[in-house]
Tab-separated table of C-alpha atoms in Angstrom:
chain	number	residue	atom	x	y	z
A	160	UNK	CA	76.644	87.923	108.437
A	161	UNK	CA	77.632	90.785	106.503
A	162	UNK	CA	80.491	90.811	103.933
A	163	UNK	CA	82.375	92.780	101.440
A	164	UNK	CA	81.272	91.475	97.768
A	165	UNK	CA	84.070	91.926	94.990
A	166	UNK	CA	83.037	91.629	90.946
A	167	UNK	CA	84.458	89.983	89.096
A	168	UNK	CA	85.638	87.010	90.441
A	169	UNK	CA	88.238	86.673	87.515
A	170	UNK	CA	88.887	88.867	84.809
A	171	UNK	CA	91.539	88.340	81.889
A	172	UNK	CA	92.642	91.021	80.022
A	173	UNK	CA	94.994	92.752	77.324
A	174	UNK	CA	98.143	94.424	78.187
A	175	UNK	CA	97.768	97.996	77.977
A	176	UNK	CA	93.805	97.803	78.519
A	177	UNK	CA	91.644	99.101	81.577
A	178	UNK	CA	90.313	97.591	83.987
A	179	UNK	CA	87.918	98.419	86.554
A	180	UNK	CA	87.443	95.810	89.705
A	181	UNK	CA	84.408	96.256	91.942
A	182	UNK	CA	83.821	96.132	95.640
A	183	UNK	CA	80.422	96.825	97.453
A	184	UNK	CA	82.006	97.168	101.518
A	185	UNK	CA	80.064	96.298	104.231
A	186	UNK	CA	77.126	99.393	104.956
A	187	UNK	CA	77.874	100.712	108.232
A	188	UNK	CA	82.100	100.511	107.521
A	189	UNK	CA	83.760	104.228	106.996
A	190	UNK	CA	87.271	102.298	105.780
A	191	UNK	CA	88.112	100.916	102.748
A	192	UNK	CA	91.338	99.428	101.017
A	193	UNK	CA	92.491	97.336	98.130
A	194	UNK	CA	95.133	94.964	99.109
A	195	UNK	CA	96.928	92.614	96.403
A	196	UNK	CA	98.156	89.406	96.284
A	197	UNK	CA	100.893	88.139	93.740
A	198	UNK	CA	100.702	84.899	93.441
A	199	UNK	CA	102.406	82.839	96.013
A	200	UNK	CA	103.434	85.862	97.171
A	201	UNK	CA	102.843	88.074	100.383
A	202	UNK	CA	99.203	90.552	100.649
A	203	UNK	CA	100.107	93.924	99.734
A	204	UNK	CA	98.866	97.101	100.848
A	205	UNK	CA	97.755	99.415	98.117
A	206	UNK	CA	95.309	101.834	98.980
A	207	UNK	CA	93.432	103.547	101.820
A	208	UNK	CA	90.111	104.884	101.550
A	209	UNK	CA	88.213	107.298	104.182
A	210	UNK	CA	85.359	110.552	104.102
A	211	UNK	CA	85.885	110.192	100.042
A	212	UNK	CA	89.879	110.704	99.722
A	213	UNK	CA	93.208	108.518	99.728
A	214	UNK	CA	94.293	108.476	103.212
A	215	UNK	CA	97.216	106.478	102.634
A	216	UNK	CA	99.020	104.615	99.570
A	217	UNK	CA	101.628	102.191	98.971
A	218	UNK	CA	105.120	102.646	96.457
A	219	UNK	CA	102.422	100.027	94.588
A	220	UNK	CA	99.719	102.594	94.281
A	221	UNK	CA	101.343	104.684	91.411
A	222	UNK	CA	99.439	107.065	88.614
A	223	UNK	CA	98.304	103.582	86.837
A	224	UNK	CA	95.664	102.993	89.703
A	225	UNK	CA	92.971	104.674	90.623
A	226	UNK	CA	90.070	104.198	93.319
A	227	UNK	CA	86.631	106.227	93.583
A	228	UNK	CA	83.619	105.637	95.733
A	229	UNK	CA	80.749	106.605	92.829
A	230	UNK	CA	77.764	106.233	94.807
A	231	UNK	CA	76.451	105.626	98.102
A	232	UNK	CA	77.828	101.254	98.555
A	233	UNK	CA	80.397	101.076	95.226
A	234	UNK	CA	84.341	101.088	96.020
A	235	UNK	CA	86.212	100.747	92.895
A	236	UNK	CA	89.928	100.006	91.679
A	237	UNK	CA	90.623	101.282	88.329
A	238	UNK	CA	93.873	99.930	86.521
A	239	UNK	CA	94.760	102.739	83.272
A	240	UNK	CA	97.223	100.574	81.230
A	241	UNK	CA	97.750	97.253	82.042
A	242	UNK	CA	100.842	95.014	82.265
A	243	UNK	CA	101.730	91.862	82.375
A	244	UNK	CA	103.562	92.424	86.239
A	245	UNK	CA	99.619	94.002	87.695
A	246	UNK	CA	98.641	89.777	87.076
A	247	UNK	CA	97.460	89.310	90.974
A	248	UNK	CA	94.687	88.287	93.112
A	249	UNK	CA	92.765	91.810	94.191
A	250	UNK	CA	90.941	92.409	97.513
A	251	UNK	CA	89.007	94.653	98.608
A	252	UNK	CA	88.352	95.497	102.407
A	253	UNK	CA	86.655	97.540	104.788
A	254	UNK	CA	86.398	98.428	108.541
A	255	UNK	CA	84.227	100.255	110.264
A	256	UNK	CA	86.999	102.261	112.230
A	257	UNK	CA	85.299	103.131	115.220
A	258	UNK	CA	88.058	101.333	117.430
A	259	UNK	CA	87.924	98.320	119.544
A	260	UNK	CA	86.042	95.586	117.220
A	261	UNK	CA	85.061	98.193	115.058
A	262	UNK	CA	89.081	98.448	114.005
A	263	UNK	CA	88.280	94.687	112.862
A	264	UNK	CA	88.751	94.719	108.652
A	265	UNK	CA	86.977	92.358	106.689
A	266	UNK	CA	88.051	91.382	103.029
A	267	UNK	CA	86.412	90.305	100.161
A	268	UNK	CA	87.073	87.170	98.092
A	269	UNK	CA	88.774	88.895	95.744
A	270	UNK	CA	89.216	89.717	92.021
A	271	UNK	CA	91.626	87.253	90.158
A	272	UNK	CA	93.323	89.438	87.211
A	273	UNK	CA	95.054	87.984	84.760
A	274	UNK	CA	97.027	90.340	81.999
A	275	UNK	CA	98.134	88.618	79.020
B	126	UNK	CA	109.009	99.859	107.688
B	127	UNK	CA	107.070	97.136	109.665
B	128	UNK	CA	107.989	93.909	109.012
B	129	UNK	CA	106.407	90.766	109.936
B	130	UNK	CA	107.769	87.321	109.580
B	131	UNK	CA	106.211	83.380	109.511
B	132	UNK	CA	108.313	80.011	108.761
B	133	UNK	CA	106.769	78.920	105.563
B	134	UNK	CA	105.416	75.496	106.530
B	135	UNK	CA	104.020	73.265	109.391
B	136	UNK	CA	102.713	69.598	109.006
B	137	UNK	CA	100.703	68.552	111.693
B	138	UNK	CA	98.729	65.082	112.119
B	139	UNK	CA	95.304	65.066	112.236
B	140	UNK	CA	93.730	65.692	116.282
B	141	UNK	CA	97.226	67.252	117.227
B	142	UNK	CA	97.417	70.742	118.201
B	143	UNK	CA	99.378	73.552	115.542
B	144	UNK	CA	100.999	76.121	116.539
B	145	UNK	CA	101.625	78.798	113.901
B	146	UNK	CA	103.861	81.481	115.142
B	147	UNK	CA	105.202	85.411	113.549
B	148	UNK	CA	107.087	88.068	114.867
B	149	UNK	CA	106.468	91.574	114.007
B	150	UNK	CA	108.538	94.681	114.326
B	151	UNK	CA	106.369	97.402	114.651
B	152	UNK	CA	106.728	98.607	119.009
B	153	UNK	CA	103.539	100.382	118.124
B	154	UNK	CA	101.442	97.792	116.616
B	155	UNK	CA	97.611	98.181	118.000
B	156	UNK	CA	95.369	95.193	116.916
B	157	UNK	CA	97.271	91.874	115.283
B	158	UNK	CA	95.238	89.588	113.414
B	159	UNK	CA	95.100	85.628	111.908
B	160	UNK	CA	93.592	85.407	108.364
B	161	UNK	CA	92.904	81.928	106.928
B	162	UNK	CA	93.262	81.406	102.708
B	163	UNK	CA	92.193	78.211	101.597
B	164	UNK	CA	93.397	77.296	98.067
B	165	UNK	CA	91.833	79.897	95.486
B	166	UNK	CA	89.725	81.606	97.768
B	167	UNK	CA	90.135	84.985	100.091
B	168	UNK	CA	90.923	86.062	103.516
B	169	UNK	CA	88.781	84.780	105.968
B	170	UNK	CA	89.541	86.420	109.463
B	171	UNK	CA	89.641	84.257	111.970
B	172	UNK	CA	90.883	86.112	115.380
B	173	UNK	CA	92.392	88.931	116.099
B	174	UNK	CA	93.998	90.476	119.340
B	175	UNK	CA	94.945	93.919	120.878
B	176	UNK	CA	97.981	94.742	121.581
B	177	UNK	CA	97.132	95.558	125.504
B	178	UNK	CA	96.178	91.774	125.652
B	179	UNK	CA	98.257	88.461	126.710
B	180	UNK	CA	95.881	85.783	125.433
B	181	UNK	CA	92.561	85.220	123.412
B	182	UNK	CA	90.642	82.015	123.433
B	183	UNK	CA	87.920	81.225	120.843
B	184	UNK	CA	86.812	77.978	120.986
B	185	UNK	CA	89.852	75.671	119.375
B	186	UNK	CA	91.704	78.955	119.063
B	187	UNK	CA	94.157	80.332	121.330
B	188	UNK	CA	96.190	83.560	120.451
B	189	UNK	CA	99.267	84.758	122.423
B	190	UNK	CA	100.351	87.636	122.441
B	191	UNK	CA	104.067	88.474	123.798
B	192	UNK	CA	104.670	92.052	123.129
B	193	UNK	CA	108.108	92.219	124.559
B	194	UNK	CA	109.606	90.016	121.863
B	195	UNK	CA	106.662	91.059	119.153
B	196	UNK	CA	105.749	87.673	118.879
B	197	UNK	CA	102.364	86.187	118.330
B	198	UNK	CA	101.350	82.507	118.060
B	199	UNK	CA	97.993	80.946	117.053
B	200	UNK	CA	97.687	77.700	118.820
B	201	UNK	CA	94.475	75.111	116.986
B	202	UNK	CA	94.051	72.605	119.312
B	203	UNK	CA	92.069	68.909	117.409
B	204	UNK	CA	93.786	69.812	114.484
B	205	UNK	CA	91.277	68.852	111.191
B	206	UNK	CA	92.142	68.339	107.782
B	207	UNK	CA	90.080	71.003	107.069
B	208	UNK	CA	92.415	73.438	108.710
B	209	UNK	CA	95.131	72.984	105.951
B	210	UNK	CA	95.390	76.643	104.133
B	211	UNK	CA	97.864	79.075	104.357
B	212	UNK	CA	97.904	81.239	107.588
B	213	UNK	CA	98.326	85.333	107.515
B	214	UNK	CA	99.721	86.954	110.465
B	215	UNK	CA	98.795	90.620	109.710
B	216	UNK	CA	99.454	93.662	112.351
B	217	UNK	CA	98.093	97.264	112.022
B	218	UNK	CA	100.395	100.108	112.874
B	219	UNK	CA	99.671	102.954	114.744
B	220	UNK	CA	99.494	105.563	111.506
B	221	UNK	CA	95.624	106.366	111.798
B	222	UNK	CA	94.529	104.965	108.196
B	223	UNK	CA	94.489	101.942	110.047
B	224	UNK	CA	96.572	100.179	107.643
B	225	UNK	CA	97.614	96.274	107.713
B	226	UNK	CA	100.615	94.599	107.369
B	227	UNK	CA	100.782	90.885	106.430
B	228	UNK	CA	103.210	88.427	106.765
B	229	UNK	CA	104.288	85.957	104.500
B	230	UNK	CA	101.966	83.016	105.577
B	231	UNK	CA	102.592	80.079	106.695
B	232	UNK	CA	100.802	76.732	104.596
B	233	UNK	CA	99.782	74.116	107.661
B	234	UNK	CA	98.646	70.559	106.511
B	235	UNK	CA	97.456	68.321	107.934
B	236	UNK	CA	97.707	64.497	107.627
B	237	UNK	CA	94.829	62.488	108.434
């Protein structure tokens, strides 16, 4: 069965240092989002993704993140500057938005970040 | 904004049914979902109903739907002990981005 792939599985970094977390969506989907997941806390929307713009962000989402769609299967999150608070599980999704089951979204199994 | 809402916990004894229930507040809510997150690991969808629909069966999984009082309930009937995650209620609005809202989960385990 198809599924959306996520790299890296975990990633620790420095505050105040980049980060880029990777997501390859499933081919035929035309949706994409990153969701987050504090731990032991609720999944969070952050980002929308559709015909190569945002469609819709979250208060989350501000001028720290990032997303871009680089080639042809790549979906990527880019954190600028992290901090210690951005410490979450990241996933990525996608949907194939055609309605009916196609309105189905499917997530990855996400990026474990850890800031320190 | 929407809102949606789960109790926090259910214990269940092995071969009894669950029921895991969440209310939403969206009127406009299109397609509601059940994710399953096993310790560590991600979001594995498990059903998912529209919002024109009472009830969904899939095999030990029944959804129901009551729109009037924007509740939802997943019912697993021969409850296993390797059901015990954390349940995800999640409902997408209406907007068009076809964005989802989750709820807080709700951890079921189960005692053999």
């Amino acid at each position: 069965e198809p599924e959306v792939t996520q790299t890296p599985s975990h990633q620790v970094t420095q505050m105040g240092q980049e980060v880029i977390l990777r997501c390859v969506p499933i081919s035929n989907h035309l949706y994409f989002y990153w969701y987050r997941q504090i731990l032991g806390q609720k999944v969070e929307f952050l980002v929308s993704f559709y015909n190569n713009e945002i469609s819709e962000k979250s208060e989350i989402f501000d001028d720290q993140f990032s997303v871009e769609r680089p080639d042809g299967s790549n979906f990527t999150l880019k954190i600028r500057s992290t901090k210690l608070e951005d410490s979450a599980m990241y996933f990525c999704a996608s949907s194939e938005g055609t309605g009916g089951d196609g309105n189905t979204i499917y997530f990855g199994e996400g990026s474990w970040l850890t800031v320190v | 904004g929407e809102d949606v809402e789960q109790s926090l916990f259910l214990s269940v004894r092995e071969g009894d049914s669950s029921v895991i229930n969440c209310t939403y507040t969206d009127s406009s809510s299109t397609y509601l979902y059940w994710y399953k997150q096993e310790p560590g690991a991600g979001l594995q969808l498990l059903t998912y109903i529209f919002s024109n629909m009472d009830m969904k069966q899939d095999q030990r999984l029944t959804v129901l739907l009551n729109k009037k009082d924007k509740h939802l309930s997943l019912r697993i009937a021969d409850t296993q002990t390797g059901d015990s995650a954390i349940y995800f209620c999640a409902e997408m609005d209406s907007g068009g981005y076809q964005k989802v809202t989750f709820g807080t989960g709700t951890k079921l385990q189960v005692i053999p």
